[in-house]
Coordinates of C-alpha atoms and ligand atoms in Angstrom, one line a residue:
X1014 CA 188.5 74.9 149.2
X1015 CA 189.3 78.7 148.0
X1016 CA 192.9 79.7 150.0
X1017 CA 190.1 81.7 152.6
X1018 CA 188.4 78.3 153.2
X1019 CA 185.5 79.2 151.0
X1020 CA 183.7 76.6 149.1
X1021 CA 184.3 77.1 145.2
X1022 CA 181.0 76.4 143.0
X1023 CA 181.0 76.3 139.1
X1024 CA 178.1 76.7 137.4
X1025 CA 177.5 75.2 133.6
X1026 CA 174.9 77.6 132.2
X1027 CA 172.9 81.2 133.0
X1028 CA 169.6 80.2 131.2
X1029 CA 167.2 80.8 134.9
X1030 CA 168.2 77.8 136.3
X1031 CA 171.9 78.6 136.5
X1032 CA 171.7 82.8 137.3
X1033 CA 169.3 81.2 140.2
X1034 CA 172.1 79.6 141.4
X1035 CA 174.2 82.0 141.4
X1036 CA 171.9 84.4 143.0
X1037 CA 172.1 81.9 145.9
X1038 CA 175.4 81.3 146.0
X1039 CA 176.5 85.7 146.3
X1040 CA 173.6 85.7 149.1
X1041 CA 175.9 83.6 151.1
X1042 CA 179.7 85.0 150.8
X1043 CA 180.2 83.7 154.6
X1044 CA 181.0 80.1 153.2
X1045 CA 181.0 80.6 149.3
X1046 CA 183.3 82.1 146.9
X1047 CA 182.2 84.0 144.3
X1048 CA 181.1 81.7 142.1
X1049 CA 182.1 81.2 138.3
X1050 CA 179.2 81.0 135.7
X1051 CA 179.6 79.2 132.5
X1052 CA 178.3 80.3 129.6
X1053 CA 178.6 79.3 126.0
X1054 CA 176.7 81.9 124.4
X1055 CA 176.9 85.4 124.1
X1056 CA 173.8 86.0 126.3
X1057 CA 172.3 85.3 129.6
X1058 CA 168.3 83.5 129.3
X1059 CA 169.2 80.4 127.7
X1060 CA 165.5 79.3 126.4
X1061 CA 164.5 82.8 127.0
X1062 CA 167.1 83.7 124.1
X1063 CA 165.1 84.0 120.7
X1064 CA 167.0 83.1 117.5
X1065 CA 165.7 83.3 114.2
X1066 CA 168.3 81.5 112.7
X1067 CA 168.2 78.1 112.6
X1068 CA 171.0 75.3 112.9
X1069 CA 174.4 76.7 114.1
X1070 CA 175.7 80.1 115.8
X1071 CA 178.3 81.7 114.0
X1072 CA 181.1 79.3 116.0
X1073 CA 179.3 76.3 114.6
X1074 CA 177.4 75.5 117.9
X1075 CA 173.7 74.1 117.8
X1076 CA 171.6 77.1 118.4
X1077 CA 170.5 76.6 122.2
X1078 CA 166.9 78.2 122.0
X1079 CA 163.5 76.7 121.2
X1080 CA 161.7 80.0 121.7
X1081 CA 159.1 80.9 118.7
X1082 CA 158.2 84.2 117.6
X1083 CA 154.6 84.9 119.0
X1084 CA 155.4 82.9 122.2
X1085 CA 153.8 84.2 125.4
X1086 CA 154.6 81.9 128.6
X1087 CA 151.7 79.4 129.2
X1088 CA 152.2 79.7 133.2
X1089 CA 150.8 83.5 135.0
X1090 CA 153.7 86.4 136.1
X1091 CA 152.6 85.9 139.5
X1092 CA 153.7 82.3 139.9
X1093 CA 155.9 82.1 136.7
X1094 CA 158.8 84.5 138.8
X1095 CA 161.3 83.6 140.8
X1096 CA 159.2 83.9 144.7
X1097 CA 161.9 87.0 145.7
X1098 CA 161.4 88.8 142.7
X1099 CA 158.2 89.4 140.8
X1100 CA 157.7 90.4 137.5
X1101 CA 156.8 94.0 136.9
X1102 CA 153.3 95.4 138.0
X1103 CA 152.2 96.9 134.4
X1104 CA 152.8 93.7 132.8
X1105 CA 150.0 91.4 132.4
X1106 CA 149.5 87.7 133.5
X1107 CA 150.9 86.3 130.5
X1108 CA 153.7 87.8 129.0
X1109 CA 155.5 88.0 125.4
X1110 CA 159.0 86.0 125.5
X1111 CA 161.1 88.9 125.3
X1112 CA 159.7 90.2 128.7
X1113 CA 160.6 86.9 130.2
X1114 CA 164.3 87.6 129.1
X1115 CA 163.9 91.2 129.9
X1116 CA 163.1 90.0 133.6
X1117 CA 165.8 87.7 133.7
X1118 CA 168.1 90.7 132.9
X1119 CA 167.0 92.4 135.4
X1120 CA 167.3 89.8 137.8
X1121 CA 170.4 90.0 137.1
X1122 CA 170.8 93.6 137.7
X1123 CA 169.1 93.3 140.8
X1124 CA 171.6 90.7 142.4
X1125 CA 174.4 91.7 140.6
X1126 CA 175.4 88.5 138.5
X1127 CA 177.1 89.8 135.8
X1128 CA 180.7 89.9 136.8
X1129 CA 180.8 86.4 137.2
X1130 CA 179.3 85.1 133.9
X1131 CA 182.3 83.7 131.4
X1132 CA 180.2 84.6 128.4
X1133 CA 181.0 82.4 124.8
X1134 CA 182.8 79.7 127.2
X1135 CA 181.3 76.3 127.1
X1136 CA 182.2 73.6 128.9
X1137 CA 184.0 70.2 127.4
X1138 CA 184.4 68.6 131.0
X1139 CA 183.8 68.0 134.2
X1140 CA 186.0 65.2 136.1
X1141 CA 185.9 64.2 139.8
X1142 CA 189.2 64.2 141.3
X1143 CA 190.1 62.4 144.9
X1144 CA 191.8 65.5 146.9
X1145 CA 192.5 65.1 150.8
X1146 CA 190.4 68.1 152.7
X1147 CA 188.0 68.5 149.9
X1148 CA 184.6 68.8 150.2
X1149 CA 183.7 65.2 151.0
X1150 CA 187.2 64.3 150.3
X1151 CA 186.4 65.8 146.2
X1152 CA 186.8 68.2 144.0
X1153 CA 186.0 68.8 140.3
X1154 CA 188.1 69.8 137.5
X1155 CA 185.8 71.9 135.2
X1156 CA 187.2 72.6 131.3
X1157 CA 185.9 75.0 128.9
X1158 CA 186.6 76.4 126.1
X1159 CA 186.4 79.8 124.8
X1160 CA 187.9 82.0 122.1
X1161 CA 186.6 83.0 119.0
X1162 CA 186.6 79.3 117.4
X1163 CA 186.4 77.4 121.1
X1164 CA 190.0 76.7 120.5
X1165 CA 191.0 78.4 124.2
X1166 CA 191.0 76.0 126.6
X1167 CA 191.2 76.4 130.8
X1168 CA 191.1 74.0 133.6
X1169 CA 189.6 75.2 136.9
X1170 CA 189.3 73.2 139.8
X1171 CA 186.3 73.4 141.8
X1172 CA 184.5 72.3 145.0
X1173 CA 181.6 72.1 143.8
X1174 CA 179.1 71.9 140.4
X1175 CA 176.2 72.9 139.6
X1176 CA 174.7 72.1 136.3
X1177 CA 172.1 74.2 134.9
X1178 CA 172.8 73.3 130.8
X1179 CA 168.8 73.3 130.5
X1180 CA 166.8 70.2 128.3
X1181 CA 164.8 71.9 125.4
X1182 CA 167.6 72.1 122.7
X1183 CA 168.4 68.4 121.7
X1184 CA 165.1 67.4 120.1
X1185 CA 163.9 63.8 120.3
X1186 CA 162.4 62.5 117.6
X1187 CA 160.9 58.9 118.1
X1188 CA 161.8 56.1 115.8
X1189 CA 158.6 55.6 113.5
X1190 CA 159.1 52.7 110.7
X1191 CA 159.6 53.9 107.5
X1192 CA 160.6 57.5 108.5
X1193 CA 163.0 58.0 106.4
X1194 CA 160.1 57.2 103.2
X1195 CA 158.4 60.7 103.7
X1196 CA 158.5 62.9 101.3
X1197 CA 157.5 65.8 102.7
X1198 CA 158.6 68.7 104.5
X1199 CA 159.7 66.9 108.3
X1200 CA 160.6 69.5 111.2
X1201 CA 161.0 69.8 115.2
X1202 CA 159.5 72.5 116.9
X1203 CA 163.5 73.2 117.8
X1204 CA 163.4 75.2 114.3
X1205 CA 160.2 76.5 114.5
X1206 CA 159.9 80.1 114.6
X1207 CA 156.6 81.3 113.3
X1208 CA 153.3 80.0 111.2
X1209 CA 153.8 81.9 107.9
X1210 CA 156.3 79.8 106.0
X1211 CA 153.5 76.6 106.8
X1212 CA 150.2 78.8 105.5
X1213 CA 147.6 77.0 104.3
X1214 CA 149.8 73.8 104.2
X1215 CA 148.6 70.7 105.6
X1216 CA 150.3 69.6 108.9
X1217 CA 150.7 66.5 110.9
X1218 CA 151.7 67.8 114.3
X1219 CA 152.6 65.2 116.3
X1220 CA 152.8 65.5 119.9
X1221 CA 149.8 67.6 122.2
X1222 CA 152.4 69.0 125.3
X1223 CA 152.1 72.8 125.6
X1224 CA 154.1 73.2 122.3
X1225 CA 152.3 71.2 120.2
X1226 CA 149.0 73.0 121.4
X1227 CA 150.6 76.4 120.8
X1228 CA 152.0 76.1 118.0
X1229 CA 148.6 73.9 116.7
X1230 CA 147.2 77.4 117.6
X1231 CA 149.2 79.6 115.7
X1232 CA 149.2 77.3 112.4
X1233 CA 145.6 77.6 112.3
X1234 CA 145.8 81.6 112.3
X1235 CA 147.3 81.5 108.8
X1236 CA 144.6 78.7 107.7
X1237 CA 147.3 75.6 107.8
X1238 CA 144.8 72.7 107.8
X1239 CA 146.6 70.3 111.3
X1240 CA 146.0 66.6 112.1
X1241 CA 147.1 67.1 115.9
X1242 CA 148.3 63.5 116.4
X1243 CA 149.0 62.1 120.2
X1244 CA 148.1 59.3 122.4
X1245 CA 146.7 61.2 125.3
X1246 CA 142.9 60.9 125.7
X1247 CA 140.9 63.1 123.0
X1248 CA 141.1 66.9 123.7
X1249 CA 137.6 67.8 124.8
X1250 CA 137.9 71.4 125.0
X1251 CA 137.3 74.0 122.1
X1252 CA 140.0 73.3 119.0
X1253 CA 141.4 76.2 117.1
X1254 CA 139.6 76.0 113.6
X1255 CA 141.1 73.7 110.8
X1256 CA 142.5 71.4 113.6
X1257 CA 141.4 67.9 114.0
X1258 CA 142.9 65.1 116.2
X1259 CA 144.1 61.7 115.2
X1260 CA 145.9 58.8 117.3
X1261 CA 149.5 58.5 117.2
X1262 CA 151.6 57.9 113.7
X1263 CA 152.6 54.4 113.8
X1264 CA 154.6 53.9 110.6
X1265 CA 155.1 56.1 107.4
X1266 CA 154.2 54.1 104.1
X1267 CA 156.5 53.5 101.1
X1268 CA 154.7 56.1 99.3
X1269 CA 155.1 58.8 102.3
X1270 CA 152.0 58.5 103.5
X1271 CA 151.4 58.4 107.3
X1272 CA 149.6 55.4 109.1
X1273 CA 148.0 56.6 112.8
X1274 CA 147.2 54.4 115.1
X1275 CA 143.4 53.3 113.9
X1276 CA 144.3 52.5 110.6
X1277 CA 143.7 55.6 109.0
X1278 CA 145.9 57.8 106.5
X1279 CA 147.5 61.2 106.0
X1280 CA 149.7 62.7 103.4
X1281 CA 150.3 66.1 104.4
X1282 CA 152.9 68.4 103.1
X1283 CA 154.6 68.9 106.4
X1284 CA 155.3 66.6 109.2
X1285 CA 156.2 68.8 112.7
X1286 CA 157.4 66.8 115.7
X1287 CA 156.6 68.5 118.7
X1288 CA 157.7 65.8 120.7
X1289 CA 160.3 67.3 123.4
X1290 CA 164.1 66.7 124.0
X1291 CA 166.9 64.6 125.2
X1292 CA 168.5 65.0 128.1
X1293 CA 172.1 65.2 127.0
X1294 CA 175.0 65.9 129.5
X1295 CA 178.2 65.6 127.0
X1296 CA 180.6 67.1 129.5
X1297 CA 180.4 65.2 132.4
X1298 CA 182.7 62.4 133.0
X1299 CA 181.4 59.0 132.7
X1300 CA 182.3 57.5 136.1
X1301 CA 179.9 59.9 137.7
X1302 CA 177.6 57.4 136.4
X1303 CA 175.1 59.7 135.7
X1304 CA 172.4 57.3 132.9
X1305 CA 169.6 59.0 130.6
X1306 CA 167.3 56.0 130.0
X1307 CA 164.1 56.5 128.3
X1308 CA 164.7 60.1 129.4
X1309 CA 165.0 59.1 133.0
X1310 CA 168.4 60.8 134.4
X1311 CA 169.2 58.6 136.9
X1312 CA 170.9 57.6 139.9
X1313 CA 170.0 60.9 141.4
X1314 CA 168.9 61.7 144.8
X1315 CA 166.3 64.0 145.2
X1316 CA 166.4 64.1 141.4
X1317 CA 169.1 66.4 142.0
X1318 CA 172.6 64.4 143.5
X1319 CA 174.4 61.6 141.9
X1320 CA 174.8 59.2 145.7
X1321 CA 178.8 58.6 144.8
X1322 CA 179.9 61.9 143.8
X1323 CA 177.6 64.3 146.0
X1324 CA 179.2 67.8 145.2
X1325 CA 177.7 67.4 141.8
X1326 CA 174.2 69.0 141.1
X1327 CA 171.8 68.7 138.6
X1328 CA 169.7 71.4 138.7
X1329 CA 166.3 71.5 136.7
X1330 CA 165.7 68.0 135.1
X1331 CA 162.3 67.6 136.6
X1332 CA 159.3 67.9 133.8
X1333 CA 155.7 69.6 134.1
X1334 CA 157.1 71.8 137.1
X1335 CA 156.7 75.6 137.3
X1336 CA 160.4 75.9 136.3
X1337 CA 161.6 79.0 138.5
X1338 CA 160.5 78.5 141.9
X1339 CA 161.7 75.1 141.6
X1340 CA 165.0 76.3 140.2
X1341 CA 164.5 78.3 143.8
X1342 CA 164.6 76.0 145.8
X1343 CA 166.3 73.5 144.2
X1344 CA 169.0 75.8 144.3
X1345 CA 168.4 76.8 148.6
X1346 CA 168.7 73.1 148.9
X1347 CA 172.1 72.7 147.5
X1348 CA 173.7 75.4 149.7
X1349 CA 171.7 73.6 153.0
X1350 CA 174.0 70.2 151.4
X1351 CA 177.2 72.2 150.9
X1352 CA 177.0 74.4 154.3
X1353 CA 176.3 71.4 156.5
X1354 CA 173.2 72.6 157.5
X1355 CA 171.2 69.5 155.4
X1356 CA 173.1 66.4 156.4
X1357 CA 172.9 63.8 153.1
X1358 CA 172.1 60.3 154.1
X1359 CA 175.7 57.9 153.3
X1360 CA 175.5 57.0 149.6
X1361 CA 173.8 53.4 150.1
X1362 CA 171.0 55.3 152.4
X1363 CA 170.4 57.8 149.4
X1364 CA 170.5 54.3 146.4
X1365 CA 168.1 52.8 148.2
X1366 CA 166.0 56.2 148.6
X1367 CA 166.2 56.1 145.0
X1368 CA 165.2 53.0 144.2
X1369 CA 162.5 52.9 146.3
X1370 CA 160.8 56.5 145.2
X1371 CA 161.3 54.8 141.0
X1372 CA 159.8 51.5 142.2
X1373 CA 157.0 53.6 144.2
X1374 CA 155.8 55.8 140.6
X1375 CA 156.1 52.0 138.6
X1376 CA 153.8 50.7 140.9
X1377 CA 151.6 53.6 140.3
X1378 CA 151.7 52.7 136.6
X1379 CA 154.2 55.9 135.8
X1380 CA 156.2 54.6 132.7
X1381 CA 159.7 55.3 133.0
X1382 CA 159.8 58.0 130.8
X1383 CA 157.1 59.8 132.9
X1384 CA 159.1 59.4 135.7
X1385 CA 160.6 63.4 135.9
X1386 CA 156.9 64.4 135.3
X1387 CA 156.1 65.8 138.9
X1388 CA 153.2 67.6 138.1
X1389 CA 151.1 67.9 141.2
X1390 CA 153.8 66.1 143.1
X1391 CA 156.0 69.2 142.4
X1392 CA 154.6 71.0 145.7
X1393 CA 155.4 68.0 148.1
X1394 CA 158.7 68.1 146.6
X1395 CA 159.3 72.0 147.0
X1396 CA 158.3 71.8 150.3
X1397 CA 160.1 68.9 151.6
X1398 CA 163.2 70.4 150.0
X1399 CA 162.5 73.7 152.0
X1400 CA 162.0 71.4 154.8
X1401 CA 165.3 69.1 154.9
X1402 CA 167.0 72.3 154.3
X1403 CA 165.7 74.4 156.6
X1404 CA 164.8 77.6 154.5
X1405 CA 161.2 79.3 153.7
X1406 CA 158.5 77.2 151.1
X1407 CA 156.8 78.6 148.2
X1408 CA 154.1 80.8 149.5
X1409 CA 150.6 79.1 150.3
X1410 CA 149.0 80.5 147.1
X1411 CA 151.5 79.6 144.5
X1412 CA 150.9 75.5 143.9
X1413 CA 147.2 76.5 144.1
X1414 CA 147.4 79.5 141.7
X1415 CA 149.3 77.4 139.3
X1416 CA 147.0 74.4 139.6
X1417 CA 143.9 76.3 138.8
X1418 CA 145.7 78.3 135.3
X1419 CA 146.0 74.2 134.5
X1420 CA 142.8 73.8 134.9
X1421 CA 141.7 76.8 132.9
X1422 CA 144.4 75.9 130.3
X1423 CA 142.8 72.1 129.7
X1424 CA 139.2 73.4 129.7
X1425 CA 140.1 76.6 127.4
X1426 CA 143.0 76.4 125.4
X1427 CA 142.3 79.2 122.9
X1428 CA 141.5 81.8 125.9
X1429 CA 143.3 81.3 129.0
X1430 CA 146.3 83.9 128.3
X1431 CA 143.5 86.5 128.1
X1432 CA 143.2 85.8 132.2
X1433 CA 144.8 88.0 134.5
X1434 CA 145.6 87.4 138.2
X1435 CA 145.5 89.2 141.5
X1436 CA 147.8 88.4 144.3
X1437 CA 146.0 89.5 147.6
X1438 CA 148.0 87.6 150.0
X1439 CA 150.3 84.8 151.4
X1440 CA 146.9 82.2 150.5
X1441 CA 144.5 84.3 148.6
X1442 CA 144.2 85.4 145.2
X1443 CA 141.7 86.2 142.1
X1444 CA 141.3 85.9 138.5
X1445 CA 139.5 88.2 136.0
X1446 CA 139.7 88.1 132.2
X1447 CA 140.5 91.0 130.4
X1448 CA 136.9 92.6 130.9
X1449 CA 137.7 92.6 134.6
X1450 CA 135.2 90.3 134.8
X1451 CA 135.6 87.8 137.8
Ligands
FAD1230 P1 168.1 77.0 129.6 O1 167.2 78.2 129.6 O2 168.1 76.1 128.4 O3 169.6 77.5 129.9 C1 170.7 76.6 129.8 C2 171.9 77.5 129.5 O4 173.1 76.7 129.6 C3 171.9 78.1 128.2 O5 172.1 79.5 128.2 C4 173.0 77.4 127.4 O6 173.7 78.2 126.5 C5 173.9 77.0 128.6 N1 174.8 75.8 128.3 C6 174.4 74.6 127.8 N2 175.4 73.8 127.7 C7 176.5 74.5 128.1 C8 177.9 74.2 128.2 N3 178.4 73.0 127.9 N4 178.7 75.1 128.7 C9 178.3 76.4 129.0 N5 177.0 76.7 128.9 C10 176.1 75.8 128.5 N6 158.8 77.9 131.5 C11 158.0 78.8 132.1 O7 158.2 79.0 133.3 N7 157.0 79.4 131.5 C12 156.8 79.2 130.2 O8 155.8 79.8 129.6 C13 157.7 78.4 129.4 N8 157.5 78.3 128.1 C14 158.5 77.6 127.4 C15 158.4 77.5 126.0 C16 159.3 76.8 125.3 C17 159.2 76.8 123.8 C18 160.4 76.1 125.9 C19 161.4 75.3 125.1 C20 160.4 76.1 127.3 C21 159.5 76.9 128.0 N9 159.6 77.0 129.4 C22 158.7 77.8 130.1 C23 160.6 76.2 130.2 C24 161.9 76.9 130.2 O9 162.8 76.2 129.5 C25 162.3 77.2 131.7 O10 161.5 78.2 132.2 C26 163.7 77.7 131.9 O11 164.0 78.8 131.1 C27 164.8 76.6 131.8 O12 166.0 77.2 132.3 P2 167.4 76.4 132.3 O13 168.3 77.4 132.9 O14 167.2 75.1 133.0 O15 167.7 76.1 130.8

């Protein structure tokens, strides 16, 4: 505790999820401190951030940002924002990135977050430390480094820690045989940045998330010729011309050619992975016993607290969520754990809870790495969050907003940005496309 008796939070990032947090934490100086923000670029946004480079920043750190060019969000303004602040009025339904980090900004502005950002500082470590009177009888000693070659380096000790390092920048690239035989150009969607430099090539994209799909979208514009290869059930909706699908790549020949599942061939020019990220937390100290297996991070209670050391948050590491509402709450939830006002369950209670939620999705054939997926589940989850802790859900019409853009997305890939929406209250809303037509 702060010398006032004030519970000290760090927070390791201020993409959304970690300016949420902070938001949260500044609402509640009663029984916070301020908090301190960690950041190890020069900006706020995080994904929101667009690079054109590739690689490294100037300091030789891996460039944080997936964003692309052309990239407008896939989810609408109204249920895209964070619940207590919406998006501008004049902007449509589905936005251009840099309004995204525009907004961020001025959520920012709004809840006056800046002064407690530590820009170009990144964090090298986090260790729990045993401390008599500490929250739960721990505290956490947070180093970072800063400077302009990182070379600075400052221990602060903390009561608290919220991590919000984000996981769409280390890209996963799964082990094909013979790999390392192509000949071609091979490339993540990490370092993609817009469709000209692939015109007219031919392209094995492998992977059909939202990415993929996008960025399938945009190669076709410029006439690239795209074998969209994934193991999902075929895409029945409307492709983007010169786009075909094929079955997953199982092996790359000695000749570079590619071998999908049914037995058939491809030897295009370029070979784009659009096949996600790892979940990488290289600052936190290894007794926390925090695992990534088959991108499961686990033990985590409520996908969010590691049972032994439970002033430690990981914030955001759910998949196939609407990211800032759940950042939201997520975040409410924390401070109902730190005030008191949420009583955790003893550390055995919240293993077991764990083990018996992973066991439940097995059962109901989730694999592993699907695990984080909460898709649907998400509004249970919200809700039962807002519930333990005590504070206000998601308004009625946001799961229900968000579930129907799904559905328009699946059926009508190429035209569901050209929706917009209309909020008209806590359950009602409506959806016209760009003719007004309803
Ligand atoms: P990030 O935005 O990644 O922020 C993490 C921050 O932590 C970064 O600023 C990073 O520099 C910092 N950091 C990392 N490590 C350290 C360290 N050691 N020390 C200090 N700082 C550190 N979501 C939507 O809602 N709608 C969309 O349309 C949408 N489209 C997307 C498109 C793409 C291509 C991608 C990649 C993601 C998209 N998302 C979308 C998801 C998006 O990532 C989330 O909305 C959200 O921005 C994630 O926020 P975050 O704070 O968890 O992570």
């Amino acid at each position: 505790m702060s010398g006032l008796g004030k519970l000290r939070v760090a927070v390791i990032g201020a993409g959304a999820a970690g300016l949420c947090a902070a938001r949260h934490l500044l609402s509640r100086r009663d029984t916070f401190a301020t908090p301190v923000v960690y950041e190890l670029t020069k900006n706020i946004g995080g994904t929101w951030v667009y690079e054109e480079r590739v690689g490294c920043y100037d300091n030789g750190l891996p460039i944080h940002s997936s964003m692309y060019r052309d990239l407008r969000t896939n989810i609408p303004k109204e249920v895209m924002s964070f619940p207590d602040f919406p998006f501008a009025k004049h902007l449509p339904s589905f936005v251009h990135h840099t309004e995204v980090r525009k907004y961020l900004e001025q959520y920012c502005d709004h809840f006056r977050l800046w002064d407690h950002i530590q820009f170009g500082t990144s964090v090298a470590s986090v260790t729990p430390v045993d401390v008599k009177g500490g929250w739960n009888g721990l505290a956490w000693d947070v180093t970072s480094n800063n400077g302009v070659d990182h070379s600075k380096s400052t221990t602060e000790r903390f009561d608290a820690v919220m991590v919000c390092n984000g996981h769409f920048y280390d890209p996963y690239i799964p082990a094909i045989p013979g790999l390392e035989k192509f000949k071609g150009m091979l490339m993540h969607s990490h370092d993609y940045r817009s469709a000209e430099p692939l015109a007219g090539k031919s392209v094995v994209l492998l992977g059909a998330g939202l990415s993929g799909l996008d960025i399938a979208m945009e190669l076709s514009s410029v006439d690239a010729q795209v074998i969209l290869s994934h193991g999902q059930r075929p895409l029945t909706c409307p492709l983007p011309p010169g786009v075909q699908q094929a079955p997953p790549v199982t092996s790359v020949l000695e000749d570079g050619t590619l071998e999908f599942k049914n037995g058939e061939r491809a030897k295009p020019e370029v070979f784009l992975f659009c096949t996600g990220y790892n979940f990488t937390f290289p600052f936190l100290d290894k007794k926390v016993g925090v695992k990534v297996q088959e991108h499961l991070v686990w033990p985590l209670y409520k996908f969010l607290i590691p049972p032994a050391y439970p002033s430690l948050f990981i914030v955001g590491i759910c998949r196939a969520i609407c990211p800032f509402p759940h950042f939201h709450v997520q975040s409410q939830f924390v401070l109902s754990v730190l005030d008191g006002s949420f009583r955790l369950p003893s550390r055995e209670e919240m293993e077991k809870d764990i083990e018996l939620d992973i066991a439940a999705r097995r059962a109901r054939g989730i694999a592993t790495r699907h695990i984080l997926k909460l898709d649907s589940e998400q509004w249970a989850y919200n809700d039962e969050l807002a519930h333990l802790g005590g504070f206000k859900p998601l308004p009625r019409y946001w799961s229900n907003l968000y579930e129907s853009n799904k559905v328009f997305r699946a059926r009508d890939m190429l035209n569901y940005k050209t929706y917009n929406y209309t909020v008209l209250d806590n359950m009602e809303w409506k959806v016209h496309d760009l003719h007004g037509q309803q």
